[in-house]
Amino acid sequence: MDDHLIDELVGRAQAEGLQLTGEGGLLQQLTKRLLESALEGEITDHLGYDKHDLAGKNSGNSRNGKRSKTVLTDVGPVEMTVPRDREGSFEPKIVKKRQKRLTGVGEMVISLSAKGLTTGEVQAHLAEVYGAEVSRQTTSTITDKVLEGMAEWQNRPLDVVYPVVFIDAIHVKIRDGAVANRPIYVALAVTAEGRREILGLWAGDSGDGAKHWMHILTEIKNRGVNDVLMLVRDGLKGLPEAVETVWPRTIVQTRVVHLLRNSFRYAARQDWDKAAKLLKPVCTAATEEAALDRFAEFADAWARKYPAIVKLWENAWAELTPFLRFDTEIRRIVCTTNAIESVNARIRRAVKTRGHFPNEQAALKSVYMAITSLDPTGKGQARWTMRWKTALNAFDITFDGRLSAARQ
C-alpha cells in the first residue's frame, strides 16, 4: 500500500479524534470498506458488467439491492452490506454465505482454549478485548474442528526406532454418569536426532492392565515403530508384560523420582530427609551389587517403622535397577523427570481450569490442543536437541548400534 496514503488516513483519524482500534475505529471502518469493495468487484465479475452500465440492460440478471451482515474479524465485529442479484446465483467468496467469522478468529479461539480458558472465558475475553459477541456454542463448534486434525495426527506414521519413550498419565475429571478421575496416557518419545515427539494420546480407566497396553503398543508398532531401546514408565500395571510381547528387546525402566515420591507417601514428614539420605546412595551406586548393599542399610534402619516402603522397593527392584548398568548420561535421563514433566505441567495447566469434562472426547481434545501449542517458536525444540546429543551417543554405544542403524 502507498505509505503516503496510510499516513494521511492516520493523520486525519487523529485530527478528528477517531480511534485507530476498537468499535467504530479506523481499522474497523477500513475493514468494512475493503470487504464491501471486494464484494462489489465479485458481483461485477459474476454479472459481467459494472454497476449502472447499460451493457446490463436486458442481460437476464442484474443487481437486486443489498443485505446487511455482521462478521467477526480480528479488529472486532464489522457491520457490512452484501450485494445480491435477482437470480440469487451470486456466491460471494471473500465472505461466503452464512459465514460469520473471517480467518484468524477461529485460530484465536483455539489458541485461547489451548491455554486452558473455558468456553465462557473465551467468550468473555473476545467481548472485552474485541467487543465481539461469540456464543459458547460457537466457541465449542470452532474447537471441535481440531478433532479432524487430532484423528490424522493420532494415526500419522512414526519413526522406525526411538531411543527412549516415556509413558505417563494425566488424570482428568470426566462426567460419565458421575464425575470420576480418568487417566489420559501420554507417550512422549525422543527421536534418533534428539527431537521431542509426542506419539499419541489415549484415554483409560482405573482398571487398565496388560490387555489395554497391548492395544496401545500394537497401535504404535503398526504405525511403523519396530524398536524402542528403553521405555520409562511410572508404575503402570500390565505395561511391562505388553512391552515384552511387542518389543522383546526393550528395557522397561521405572522412573526413580516416581519411586521416591511414592516412598514418601508412607513416611511421616519429619522422616523424609532422613529416608532420602539413605535412599539416594541406592540410586547413585556404581553397580547393582552396591545398590543392594545400600538398600539393605536402608531396610535395617527403617523396615520396622515403614515396612511398606521396603516392600515397595523390593517389588519394583527388577524394573528399578537396569539403569545402573548404563552410562551416567543415560542414568541422568532416567533419574530426572524433565523430559516429560515440562509437558505434563502445560497439560495440567490447560485442564485444571475446566473442572470436569462432559465426555472422553472433550478431555482428549483439550489435551491435544495443549500439546499442539507447546513450542510455537520452535526454540524449545532446538534447546532439547542440543541437550540430548551426548545422551544419544551413549544410547548408541550401550545398545550396540541399534540407534545408528535407524539413521541409515
mmCIF file of C-alpha atoms in Angstrom:
data_model
loop_
_atom_site.group_PDB
_atom_site.id
_atom_site.type_symbol
_atom_site.label_atom_id
_atom_site.label_comp_id
_atom_site.label_asym_id
_atom_site.label_seq_id
_atom_site.Cartn_x
_atom_site.Cartn_y
_atom_site.Cartn_z
ATOM 1 C CA MET A 1 0.000 0.000 0.000
ATOM 2 C CA ASP A 2 1.027 3.623 -0.521
ATOM 3 C CA ASP A 3 2.799 4.880 2.614
ATOM 4 C CA HIS A 4 1.641 8.449 1.996
ATOM 5 C CA LEU A 5 -1.972 7.300 1.811
ATOM 6 C CA ILE A 6 -1.622 5.418 5.086
ATOM 7 C CA ASP A 7 -0.021 8.432 6.770
ATOM 8 C CA GLU A 8 -2.826 10.648 5.517
ATOM 9 C CA LEU A 9 -5.512 8.299 6.815
ATOM 10 C CA VAL A 10 -3.898 8.023 10.243
ATOM 11 C CA GLY A 11 -3.359 11.788 10.415
ATOM 12 C CA ARG A 12 -6.966 12.554 9.538
ATOM 13 C CA ALA A 13 -8.225 9.995 12.055
ATOM 14 C CA GLN A 14 -6.125 11.544 14.822
ATOM 15 C CA ALA A 15 -7.176 15.075 13.861
ATOM 16 C CA GLU A 16 -10.855 14.097 14.024
ATOM 17 C CA GLY A 17 -10.391 12.253 17.320
ATOM 18 C CA LEU A 18 -11.072 8.878 15.709
ATOM 19 C CA GLN A 19 -9.521 5.892 17.445
ATOM 20 C CA LEU A 20 -7.380 3.545 15.401
ATOM 21 C CA THR A 21 -8.744 0.439 17.089
ATOM 22 C CA GLY A 22 -11.927 -0.506 18.913
ATOM 23 C CA GLU A 23 -15.568 -0.125 17.959
ATOM 24 C CA GLY A 24 -16.018 2.426 15.197
ATOM 25 C CA GLY A 25 -12.257 2.887 14.909
ATOM 26 C CA LEU A 26 -10.236 3.448 11.754
ATOM 27 C CA LEU A 27 -9.221 -0.220 11.337
ATOM 28 C CA GLN A 28 -12.816 -1.357 11.692
ATOM 29 C CA GLN A 29 -14.043 1.174 9.129
ATOM 30 C CA LEU A 30 -11.262 0.305 6.704
ATOM 31 C CA THR A 31 -12.096 -3.375 7.030
ATOM 32 C CA LYS A 32 -15.740 -2.632 6.264
ATOM 33 C CA ARG A 33 -14.858 -0.560 3.178
ATOM 34 C CA LEU A 34 -12.346 -3.125 1.875
ATOM 35 C CA LEU A 35 -14.761 -6.020 2.278
ATOM 36 C CA GLU A 36 -17.648 -4.166 0.634
ATOM 37 C CA SER A 37 -15.399 -3.039 -2.220
ATOM 38 C CA ALA A 38 -14.185 -6.582 -2.774
ATOM 39 C CA LEU A 39 -17.768 -7.868 -2.807
ATOM 40 C CA GLU A 40 -18.736 -5.250 -5.385
ATOM 41 C CA GLY A 41 -15.877 -6.465 -7.539
ATOM 42 C CA GLU A 42 -17.062 -10.066 -7.146
ATOM 43 C CA ILE A 43 -20.653 -9.338 -8.213
ATOM 44 C CA THR A 44 -19.378 -7.299 -11.166
ATOM 45 C CA ASP A 45 -17.345 -10.316 -12.295
ATOM 46 C CA HIS A 46 -20.379 -12.537 -11.753
ATOM 47 C CA LEU A 47 -22.761 -10.370 -13.786
ATOM 48 C CA GLY A 48 -20.239 -9.350 -16.432
ATOM 49 C CA TYR A 49 -20.835 -5.591 -16.268
ATOM 50 C CA ASP A 50 -20.230 -2.640 -13.940
ATOM 51 C CA LYS A 51 -22.877 -1.020 -11.810
ATOM 52 C CA HIS A 52 -25.173 1.294 -13.854
ATOM 53 C CA ASP A 53 -23.546 0.045 -17.064
ATOM 54 C CA LEU A 54 -26.002 -0.029 -19.989
ATOM 55 C CA ALA A 55 -24.472 -3.345 -21.001
ATOM 56 C CA GLY A 56 -26.518 -4.930 -18.265
ATOM 57 C CA LYS A 57 -29.841 -3.928 -19.720
ATOM 58 C CA ASN A 58 -31.883 -6.986 -20.657
ATOM 59 C CA SER A 59 -28.972 -9.209 -19.709
ATOM 60 C CA GLY A 60 -31.247 -11.600 -17.834
ATOM 61 C CA ASN A 61 -29.718 -10.927 -14.433
ATOM 62 C CA SER A 62 -28.980 -7.749 -12.511
ATOM 63 C CA ARG A 63 -28.205 -6.350 -9.073
ATOM 64 C CA ASN A 64 -31.017 -6.612 -6.563
ATOM 65 C CA GLY A 65 -30.092 -4.391 -3.656
ATOM 66 C CA LYS A 66 -28.033 -5.370 -0.626
ATOM 67 C CA ARG A 67 -28.447 -7.133 2.677
ATOM 68 C CA SER A 68 -26.818 -6.329 5.995
ATOM 69 C CA LYS A 69 -24.439 -8.755 7.636
ATOM 70 C CA THR A 70 -22.121 -8.703 10.643
ATOM 71 C CA VAL A 71 -18.897 -10.703 10.557
ATOM 72 C CA LEU A 72 -16.381 -11.196 13.324
ATOM 73 C CA THR A 73 -12.857 -10.138 12.340
ATOM 74 C CA ASP A 74 -9.515 -9.671 14.087
ATOM 75 C CA VAL A 75 -10.428 -5.999 14.644
ATOM 76 C CA GLY A 76 -13.838 -6.779 16.112
ATOM 77 C CA PRO A 77 -17.350 -7.193 14.668
ATOM 78 C CA VAL A 78 -17.818 -5.425 11.340
ATOM 79 C CA GLU A 79 -21.278 -4.478 10.032
ATOM 80 C CA MET A 80 -21.269 -4.565 6.260
ATOM 81 C CA THR A 81 -23.577 -4.859 3.249
ATOM 82 C CA VAL A 82 -23.517 -7.717 0.763
ATOM 83 C CA PRO A 83 -24.850 -7.174 -2.796
ATOM 84 C CA ARG A 84 -27.487 -9.533 -4.224
ATOM 85 C CA ASP A 85 -28.589 -10.463 -7.738
ATOM 86 C CA ARG A 86 -32.109 -11.168 -8.960
ATOM 87 C CA GLU A 87 -31.448 -14.809 -9.813
ATOM 88 C CA GLY A 88 -29.868 -15.489 -6.432
ATOM 89 C CA SER A 89 -26.936 -17.168 -8.174
ATOM 90 C CA PHE A 90 -24.247 -14.868 -6.744
ATOM 91 C CA GLU A 91 -21.932 -16.802 -4.379
ATOM 92 C CA PRO A 92 -19.516 -14.409 -2.602
ATOM 93 C CA LYS A 93 -16.046 -15.812 -1.973
ATOM 94 C CA ILE A 94 -14.338 -13.340 0.341
ATOM 95 C CA VAL A 95 -17.260 -13.534 2.794
ATOM 96 C CA LYS A 96 -19.244 -16.619 1.934
ATOM 97 C CA LYS A 97 -22.948 -17.092 2.552
ATOM 98 C CA ARG A 98 -23.664 -17.916 6.208
ATOM 99 C CA GLN A 99 -20.029 -17.186 7.098
ATOM 100 C CA LYS A 100 -19.872 -15.379 10.438
ATOM 101 C CA ARG A 101 -16.129 -15.214 11.020
ATOM 102 C CA LEU A 102 -13.150 -14.231 8.910
ATOM 103 C CA THR A 103 -9.825 -16.091 9.017
ATOM 104 C CA GLY A 104 -7.991 -15.503 12.271
ATOM 105 C CA VAL A 105 -10.888 -15.596 14.717
ATOM 106 C CA GLY A 106 -11.062 -19.382 14.732
ATOM 107 C CA GLU A 107 -7.326 -19.605 15.325
ATOM 108 C CA MET A 108 -7.689 -17.115 18.174
ATOM 109 C CA VAL A 109 -10.408 -19.180 19.857
ATOM 110 C CA ILE A 110 -8.359 -22.380 19.518
ATOM 111 C CA SER A 111 -5.259 -20.650 20.907
ATOM 112 C CA LEU A 112 -7.149 -19.353 23.947
ATOM 113 C CA SER A 113 -8.719 -22.767 24.535
ATOM 114 C CA ALA A 114 -5.304 -24.443 24.291
ATOM 115 C CA LYS A 115 -4.077 -22.189 27.095
ATOM 116 C CA GLY A 116 -6.794 -23.572 29.364
ATOM 117 C CA LEU A 117 -9.569 -20.982 29.044
ATOM 118 C CA THR A 118 -13.076 -22.395 29.268
ATOM 119 C CA THR A 119 -15.649 -21.616 26.591
ATOM 120 C CA GLY A 120 -17.158 -18.999 28.908
ATOM 121 C CA GLU A 121 -13.770 -17.374 29.497
ATOM 122 C CA VAL A 122 -13.042 -17.316 25.750
ATOM 123 C CA GLN A 123 -16.418 -15.669 25.192
ATOM 124 C CA ALA A 124 -15.718 -13.031 27.875
ATOM 125 C CA HIS A 125 -12.179 -12.371 26.559
ATOM 126 C CA LEU A 126 -13.325 -11.735 22.986
ATOM 127 C CA ALA A 127 -16.113 -9.470 24.231
ATOM 128 C CA GLU A 128 -13.759 -7.473 26.467
ATOM 129 C CA VAL A 129 -10.806 -7.098 24.088
ATOM 130 C CA TYR A 130 -12.501 -7.083 20.667
ATOM 131 C CA GLY A 131 -16.091 -6.197 21.500
ATOM 132 C CA ALA A 132 -17.077 -9.413 19.736
ATOM 133 C CA GLU A 133 -20.076 -11.488 20.757
ATOM 134 C CA VAL A 134 -19.214 -15.159 20.307
ATOM 135 C CA SER A 135 -21.571 -17.659 21.910
ATOM 136 C CA ARG A 136 -20.361 -20.632 23.897
ATOM 137 C CA GLN A 137 -21.839 -22.922 21.284
ATOM 138 C CA THR A 138 -19.881 -21.134 18.541
ATOM 139 C CA THR A 139 -16.677 -21.429 20.577
ATOM 140 C CA SER A 140 -17.301 -25.139 21.062
ATOM 141 C CA THR A 141 -18.044 -25.554 17.345
ATOM 142 C CA ILE A 142 -14.763 -23.846 16.412
ATOM 143 C CA THR A 143 -12.690 -26.005 18.758
ATOM 144 C CA ASP A 144 -14.458 -29.143 17.530
ATOM 145 C CA LYS A 145 -12.767 -28.559 14.180
ATOM 146 C CA VAL A 146 -9.479 -29.662 15.723
ATOM 147 C CA LEU A 147 -10.888 -33.179 16.090
ATOM 148 C CA GLU A 148 -10.250 -33.893 12.406
ATOM 149 C CA GLY A 149 -6.633 -32.817 12.795
ATOM 150 C CA MET A 150 -6.325 -34.819 16.004
ATOM 151 C CA ALA A 151 -7.512 -38.011 14.290
ATOM 152 C CA GLU A 152 -4.988 -37.518 11.477
ATOM 153 C CA TRP A 153 -2.216 -36.755 13.984
ATOM 154 C CA GLN A 154 -3.051 -39.820 16.084
ATOM 155 C CA ASN A 155 -2.700 -42.087 13.026
ATOM 156 C CA ARG A 156 0.356 -40.497 11.373
ATOM 157 C CA PRO A 157 3.389 -42.710 10.523
ATOM 158 C CA LEU A 158 6.148 -42.794 13.147
ATOM 159 C CA ASP A 159 9.914 -43.395 13.087
ATOM 160 C CA VAL A 160 11.328 -46.920 12.871
ATOM 161 C CA VAL A 161 13.194 -46.683 16.192
ATOM 162 C CA TYR A 162 13.187 -44.406 19.236
ATOM 163 C CA PRO A 163 15.978 -44.368 21.838
ATOM 164 C CA VAL A 164 13.575 -43.729 24.701
ATOM 165 C CA VAL A 165 9.815 -43.465 25.161
ATOM 166 C CA PHE A 166 8.271 -42.013 28.308
ATOM 167 C CA ILE A 167 4.722 -43.040 29.193
ATOM 168 C CA ASP A 168 2.817 -41.157 31.850
ATOM 169 C CA ALA A 169 -0.771 -40.447 32.855
ATOM 170 C CA ILE A 170 -2.553 -37.131 33.316
ATOM 171 C CA HIS A 171 -5.667 -37.517 35.456
ATOM 172 C CA VAL A 172 -8.731 -35.508 34.486
ATOM 173 C CA LYS A 173 -12.309 -35.429 35.727
ATOM 174 C CA ILE A 174 -14.853 -36.811 33.267
ATOM 175 C CA ARG A 175 -18.604 -36.930 33.797
ATOM 176 C CA ASP A 176 -19.854 -40.352 32.780
ATOM 177 C CA GLY A 177 -22.976 -40.633 34.857
ATOM 178 C CA ALA A 178 -20.966 -39.397 37.825
ATOM 179 C CA VAL A 179 -17.781 -37.332 37.816
ATOM 180 C CA ALA A 180 -14.731 -39.578 38.155
ATOM 181 C CA ASN A 181 -10.975 -39.300 37.739
ATOM 182 C CA ARG A 182 -9.814 -40.852 34.480
ATOM 183 C CA PRO A 183 -6.262 -41.107 33.086
ATOM 184 C CA ILE A 184 -5.174 -39.666 29.749
ATOM 185 C CA TYR A 185 -1.994 -41.517 28.767
ATOM 186 C CA VAL A 186 0.744 -39.534 27.027
ATOM 187 C CA ALA A 187 3.543 -41.276 25.116
ATOM 188 C CA LEU A 188 6.485 -38.907 24.643
ATOM 189 C CA ALA A 189 9.467 -40.085 22.624
ATOM 190 C CA VAL A 190 12.913 -38.777 21.818
ATOM 191 C CA THR A 191 13.843 -39.288 18.174
ATOM 192 C CA ALA A 192 17.191 -40.534 16.854
ATOM 193 C CA GLU A 193 18.005 -36.882 16.052
ATOM 194 C CA GLY A 194 17.181 -35.709 19.574
ATOM 195 C CA ARG A 195 13.812 -34.110 18.858
ATOM 196 C CA ARG A 196 10.862 -34.390 21.218
ATOM 197 C CA GLU A 197 7.832 -36.089 19.711
ATOM 198 C CA ILE A 198 4.514 -36.972 21.325
ATOM 199 C CA LEU A 199 3.397 -40.237 19.739
ATOM 200 C CA GLY A 200 -0.206 -40.134 20.840
ATOM 201 C CA LEU A 201 -2.896 -39.768 23.481
ATOM 202 C CA TRP A 202 -5.150 -42.482 24.867
ATOM 203 C CA ALA A 203 -7.971 -42.376 27.394
ATOM 204 C CA GLY A 204 -8.049 -45.104 30.024
ATOM 205 C CA ASP A 205 -9.729 -46.053 33.282
ATOM 206 C CA SER A 206 -8.654 -47.228 36.709
ATOM 207 C CA GLY A 207 -8.749 -50.896 35.643
ATOM 208 C CA ASP A 208 -6.270 -50.651 32.765
ATOM 209 C CA GLY A 209 -3.948 -53.654 32.515
ATOM 210 C CA ALA A 210 -1.834 -55.695 30.114
ATOM 211 C CA LYS A 211 -4.653 -56.050 27.546
ATOM 212 C CA HIS A 212 -5.145 -52.276 27.374
ATOM 213 C CA TRP A 213 -1.401 -51.641 26.996
ATOM 214 C CA MET A 214 -1.119 -54.371 24.404
ATOM 215 C CA HIS A 215 -3.674 -52.488 22.301
ATOM 216 C CA ILE A 216 -1.817 -49.160 22.637
ATOM 217 C CA LEU A 217 1.669 -50.543 21.948
ATOM 218 C CA THR A 218 0.439 -52.586 18.989
ATOM 219 C CA GLU A 219 -1.105 -49.429 17.550
ATOM 220 C CA ILE A 220 2.243 -47.627 17.891
ATOM 221 C CA LYS A 221 4.072 -50.555 16.296
ATOM 222 C CA ASN A 222 1.597 -50.675 13.390
ATOM 223 C CA ARG A 223 2.406 -47.017 12.728
ATOM 224 C CA GLY A 224 5.997 -48.009 11.941
ATOM 225 C CA VAL A 225 7.870 -48.329 15.264
ATOM 226 C CA ASN A 226 9.891 -51.554 15.092
ATOM 227 C CA ASP A 227 12.205 -50.877 18.031
ATOM 228 C CA VAL A 228 12.307 -48.898 21.278
ATOM 229 C CA LEU A 229 15.577 -49.046 23.203
ATOM 230 C CA MET A 230 14.195 -48.040 26.580
ATOM 231 C CA LEU A 231 10.673 -47.386 27.830
ATOM 232 C CA VAL A 232 10.386 -45.349 31.026
ATOM 233 C CA ARG A 233 7.148 -45.567 32.965
ATOM 234 C CA ASP A 234 5.533 -44.562 36.254
ATOM 235 C CA GLY A 235 4.231 -47.784 37.786
ATOM 236 C CA LEU A 236 1.559 -48.529 35.171
ATOM 237 C CA LYS A 237 0.195 -52.028 35.727
ATOM 238 C CA GLY A 238 0.458 -54.516 32.889
ATOM 239 C CA LEU A 239 2.760 -52.322 30.803
ATOM 240 C CA PRO A 240 5.979 -54.411 31.203
ATOM 241 C CA GLU A 241 4.194 -57.566 30.032
ATOM 242 C CA ALA A 242 2.828 -55.800 26.949
ATOM 243 C CA VAL A 243 6.246 -54.314 26.117
ATOM 244 C CA GLU A 244 7.873 -57.739 26.306
ATOM 245 C CA THR A 245 5.389 -59.052 23.728
ATOM 246 C CA VAL A 246 5.542 -56.124 21.289
ATOM 247 C CA TRP A 247 9.245 -55.175 21.584
ATOM 248 C CA PRO A 248 11.107 -58.079 23.271
ATOM 249 C CA ARG A 249 14.478 -56.253 23.322
ATOM 250 C CA THR A 250 13.130 -53.108 25.004
ATOM 251 C CA ILE A 251 14.271 -52.362 28.548
ATOM 252 C CA VAL A 252 11.435 -51.226 30.826
ATOM 253 C CA GLN A 253 12.640 -48.788 33.455
ATOM 254 C CA THR A 254 10.712 -47.370 36.404
ATOM 255 C CA ARG A 255 11.317 -43.676 36.905
ATOM 256 C CA VAL A 256 13.424 -43.303 40.038
ATOM 257 C CA VAL A 257 11.882 -39.990 41.095
ATOM 258 C CA HIS A 258 8.424 -41.559 40.879
ATOM 259 C CA LEU A 259 9.515 -44.348 43.229
ATOM 260 C CA LEU A 260 10.958 -41.837 45.687
ATOM 261 C CA ARG A 261 7.752 -39.808 45.672
ATOM 262 C CA ASN A 262 5.677 -42.902 46.364
ATOM 263 C CA SER A 263 8.022 -43.815 49.216
ATOM 264 C CA PHE A 264 7.408 -40.520 50.976
ATOM 265 C CA ARG A 265 3.659 -41.168 50.962
ATOM 266 C CA TYR A 266 4.264 -43.904 53.548
ATOM 267 C CA ALA A 267 6.571 -41.813 55.742
ATOM 268 C CA ALA A 268 5.930 -39.015 58.200
ATOM 269 C CA ARG A 269 7.048 -35.594 57.014
ATOM 270 C CA GLN A 270 9.736 -35.301 59.683
ATOM 271 C CA ASP A 271 11.385 -38.508 58.369
ATOM 272 C CA TRP A 272 11.558 -37.527 54.683
ATOM 273 C CA ASP A 273 15.061 -36.059 54.785
ATOM 274 C CA LYS A 274 16.464 -38.977 56.784
ATOM 275 C CA ALA A 275 14.911 -41.575 54.469
ATOM 276 C CA ALA A 276 16.037 -39.719 51.353
ATOM 277 C CA LYS A 277 19.592 -39.573 52.684
ATOM 278 C CA LEU A 278 19.707 -43.381 52.811
ATOM 279 C CA LEU A 279 17.806 -43.968 49.542
ATOM 280 C CA LYS A 280 19.945 -41.644 47.418
ATOM 281 C CA PRO A 281 23.048 -43.912 47.579
ATOM 282 C CA VAL A 282 20.861 -46.757 46.234
ATOM 283 C CA CYS A 283 20.156 -44.713 43.077
ATOM 284 C CA THR A 284 23.729 -43.493 42.635
ATOM 285 C CA ALA A 285 25.521 -46.797 43.304
ATOM 286 C CA ALA A 286 28.169 -47.826 40.791
ATOM 287 C CA THR A 287 26.792 -51.362 40.395
ATOM 288 C CA GLU A 288 23.647 -53.328 41.176
ATOM 289 C CA GLU A 289 25.525 -55.214 43.915
ATOM 290 C CA ALA A 290 26.482 -51.936 45.561
ATOM 291 C CA ALA A 291 22.881 -50.743 45.237
ATOM 292 C CA LEU A 292 21.686 -53.906 47.037
ATOM 293 C CA ASP A 293 24.098 -53.209 49.877
ATOM 294 C CA ARG A 294 22.880 -49.626 50.228
ATOM 295 C CA PHE A 295 19.249 -50.790 50.136
ATOM 296 C CA ALA A 296 19.999 -53.345 52.890
ATOM 297 C CA GLU A 297 21.280 -50.455 55.030
ATOM 298 C CA PHE A 298 18.055 -48.552 54.411
ATOM 299 C CA ALA A 299 15.945 -51.620 55.275
ATOM 300 C CA ASP A 300 17.859 -52.175 58.520
ATOM 301 C CA ALA A 301 17.168 -48.603 59.565
ATOM 302 C CA TRP A 302 13.514 -48.262 58.523
ATOM 303 C CA ALA A 303 11.924 -51.695 57.979
ATOM 304 C CA ARG A 304 10.259 -51.788 61.403
ATOM 305 C CA LYS A 305 8.805 -48.272 61.181
ATOM 306 C CA TYR A 306 7.993 -48.224 57.444
ATOM 307 C CA PRO A 307 7.722 -51.810 56.130
ATOM 308 C CA ALA A 308 5.526 -50.566 53.252
ATOM 309 C CA ILE A 309 8.461 -48.552 51.815
ATOM 310 C CA VAL A 310 10.759 -51.565 51.917
ATOM 311 C CA LYS A 311 8.128 -53.707 50.195
ATOM 312 C CA LEU A 312 7.561 -51.008 47.572
ATOM 313 C CA TRP A 313 11.249 -51.009 46.598
ATOM 314 C CA GLU A 314 11.513 -54.793 46.673
ATOM 315 C CA ASN A 315 8.538 -55.141 44.310
ATOM 316 C CA ALA A 316 9.980 -52.553 41.911
ATOM 317 C CA TRP A 317 13.602 -53.728 42.095
ATOM 318 C CA ALA A 318 13.663 -55.623 38.774
ATOM 319 C CA GLU A 319 12.486 -52.517 36.887
ATOM 320 C CA LEU A 320 14.432 -50.054 39.020
ATOM 321 C CA THR A 321 17.986 -51.315 38.561
ATOM 322 C CA PRO A 322 18.530 -51.661 34.769
ATOM 323 C CA PHE A 323 19.803 -48.069 34.585
ATOM 324 C CA LEU A 324 22.655 -48.967 36.970
ATOM 325 C CA ARG A 325 24.316 -50.823 34.080
ATOM 326 C CA PHE A 326 24.399 -47.717 31.895
ATOM 327 C CA ASP A 327 26.462 -44.616 31.244
ATOM 328 C CA THR A 328 25.905 -41.607 33.505
ATOM 329 C CA GLU A 329 24.190 -39.732 30.648
ATOM 330 C CA ILE A 330 21.512 -42.424 30.422
ATOM 331 C CA ARG A 331 21.213 -42.531 34.201
ATOM 332 C CA ARG A 332 20.577 -38.790 34.276
ATOM 333 C CA ILE A 333 17.715 -39.151 31.805
ATOM 334 C CA VAL A 334 16.095 -41.972 33.750
ATOM 335 C CA CYS A 335 16.519 -40.344 37.167
ATOM 336 C CA THR A 336 15.217 -36.900 36.245
ATOM 337 C CA THR A 337 11.690 -36.086 35.164
ATOM 338 C CA ASN A 338 12.424 -33.066 32.981
ATOM 339 C CA ALA A 339 11.701 -34.949 29.754
ATOM 340 C CA ILE A 340 8.024 -35.343 30.406
ATOM 341 C CA GLU A 341 7.284 -33.201 33.469
ATOM 342 C CA SER A 342 7.500 -29.961 31.485
ATOM 343 C CA VAL A 343 4.937 -31.327 29.030
ATOM 344 C CA ASN A 344 2.713 -32.597 31.837
ATOM 345 C CA ALA A 345 2.825 -29.214 33.566
ATOM 346 C CA ARG A 346 1.496 -27.477 30.461
ATOM 347 C CA ILE A 347 -1.241 -30.068 30.034
ATOM 348 C CA ARG A 348 -2.286 -29.866 33.689
ATOM 349 C CA ARG A 349 -2.431 -26.082 33.475
ATOM 350 C CA ALA A 350 -4.745 -26.349 30.476
ATOM 351 C CA VAL A 351 -7.146 -28.887 32.017
ATOM 352 C CA LYS A 352 -7.089 -27.565 35.592
ATOM 353 C CA THR A 353 -9.487 -24.698 34.920
ATOM 354 C CA ARG A 354 -12.077 -26.938 33.266
ATOM 355 C CA GLY A 355 -13.306 -28.585 36.454
ATOM 356 C CA HIS A 356 -14.584 -31.632 34.602
ATOM 357 C CA PHE A 357 -15.248 -32.668 31.021
ATOM 358 C CA PRO A 358 -18.614 -33.872 29.692
ATOM 359 C CA ASN A 359 -17.056 -36.866 27.958
ATOM 360 C CA GLU A 360 -13.827 -38.604 27.000
ATOM 361 C CA GLN A 361 -13.584 -36.902 23.606
ATOM 362 C CA ALA A 362 -13.761 -33.417 25.161
ATOM 363 C CA ALA A 363 -10.907 -34.305 27.519
ATOM 364 C CA LEU A 364 -8.744 -35.652 24.694
ATOM 365 C CA LYS A 365 -9.476 -32.539 22.604
ATOM 366 C CA SER A 366 -8.341 -30.255 25.420
ATOM 367 C CA VAL A 367 -5.104 -32.191 25.984
ATOM 368 C CA TYR A 368 -4.404 -32.296 22.237
ATOM 369 C CA MET A 369 -4.812 -28.524 21.883
ATOM 370 C CA ALA A 370 -2.456 -28.034 24.829
ATOM 371 C CA ILE A 371 0.331 -30.132 23.315
ATOM 372 C CA THR A 372 -0.014 -28.549 19.856
ATOM 373 C CA SER A 373 0.737 -25.163 21.445
ATOM 374 C CA LEU A 374 3.759 -26.352 23.461
ATOM 375 C CA ASP A 375 6.500 -24.746 21.383
ATOM 376 C CA PRO A 376 5.115 -22.187 18.905
ATOM 377 C CA THR A 377 8.521 -20.650 18.091
ATOM 378 C CA GLY A 378 10.496 -23.907 17.844
ATOM 379 C CA LYS A 379 13.187 -22.596 20.212
ATOM 380 C CA GLY A 380 12.327 -25.177 22.848
ATOM 381 C CA GLN A 381 12.819 -27.989 20.346
ATOM 382 C CA ALA A 382 16.236 -26.593 19.413
ATOM 383 C CA ARG A 383 17.356 -26.485 23.070
ATOM 384 C CA TRP A 384 16.019 -30.002 23.593
ATOM 385 C CA THR A 385 18.037 -31.339 20.654
ATOM 386 C CA MET A 386 21.272 -29.783 21.930
ATOM 387 C CA ARG A 387 20.816 -31.301 25.409
ATOM 388 C CA TRP A 388 20.298 -34.780 24.016
ATOM 389 C CA LYS A 389 23.397 -35.056 21.804
ATOM 390 C CA THR A 390 25.653 -36.662 24.439
ATOM 391 C CA ALA A 391 22.916 -38.964 25.689
ATOM 392 C CA LEU A 392 22.144 -40.211 22.173
ATOM 393 C CA ASN A 393 25.777 -41.211 21.670
ATOM 394 C CA ALA A 394 25.622 -43.124 24.959
ATOM 395 C CA PHE A 395 22.437 -44.881 23.838
ATOM 396 C CA ASP A 396 24.015 -45.898 20.533
ATOM 397 C CA ILE A 397 27.093 -47.396 22.214
ATOM 398 C CA THR A 398 25.141 -49.096 25.010
ATOM 399 C CA PHE A 399 22.582 -50.632 22.647
ATOM 400 C CA ASP A 400 25.087 -51.943 20.081
ATOM 401 C CA GLY A 401 24.336 -49.564 17.243
ATOM 402 C CA ARG A 402 20.573 -50.134 17.071
ATOM 403 C CA LEU A 403 20.086 -46.373 17.041
ATOM 404 C CA SER A 404 22.609 -45.550 14.291
ATOM 405 C CA ALA A 405 21.173 -48.348 12.142
ATOM 406 C CA ALA A 406 17.854 -46.483 12.160
ATOM 407 C CA ARG A 407 19.509 -43.303 10.885
ATOM 408 C CA GLN A 408 20.801 -45.032 7.728
#
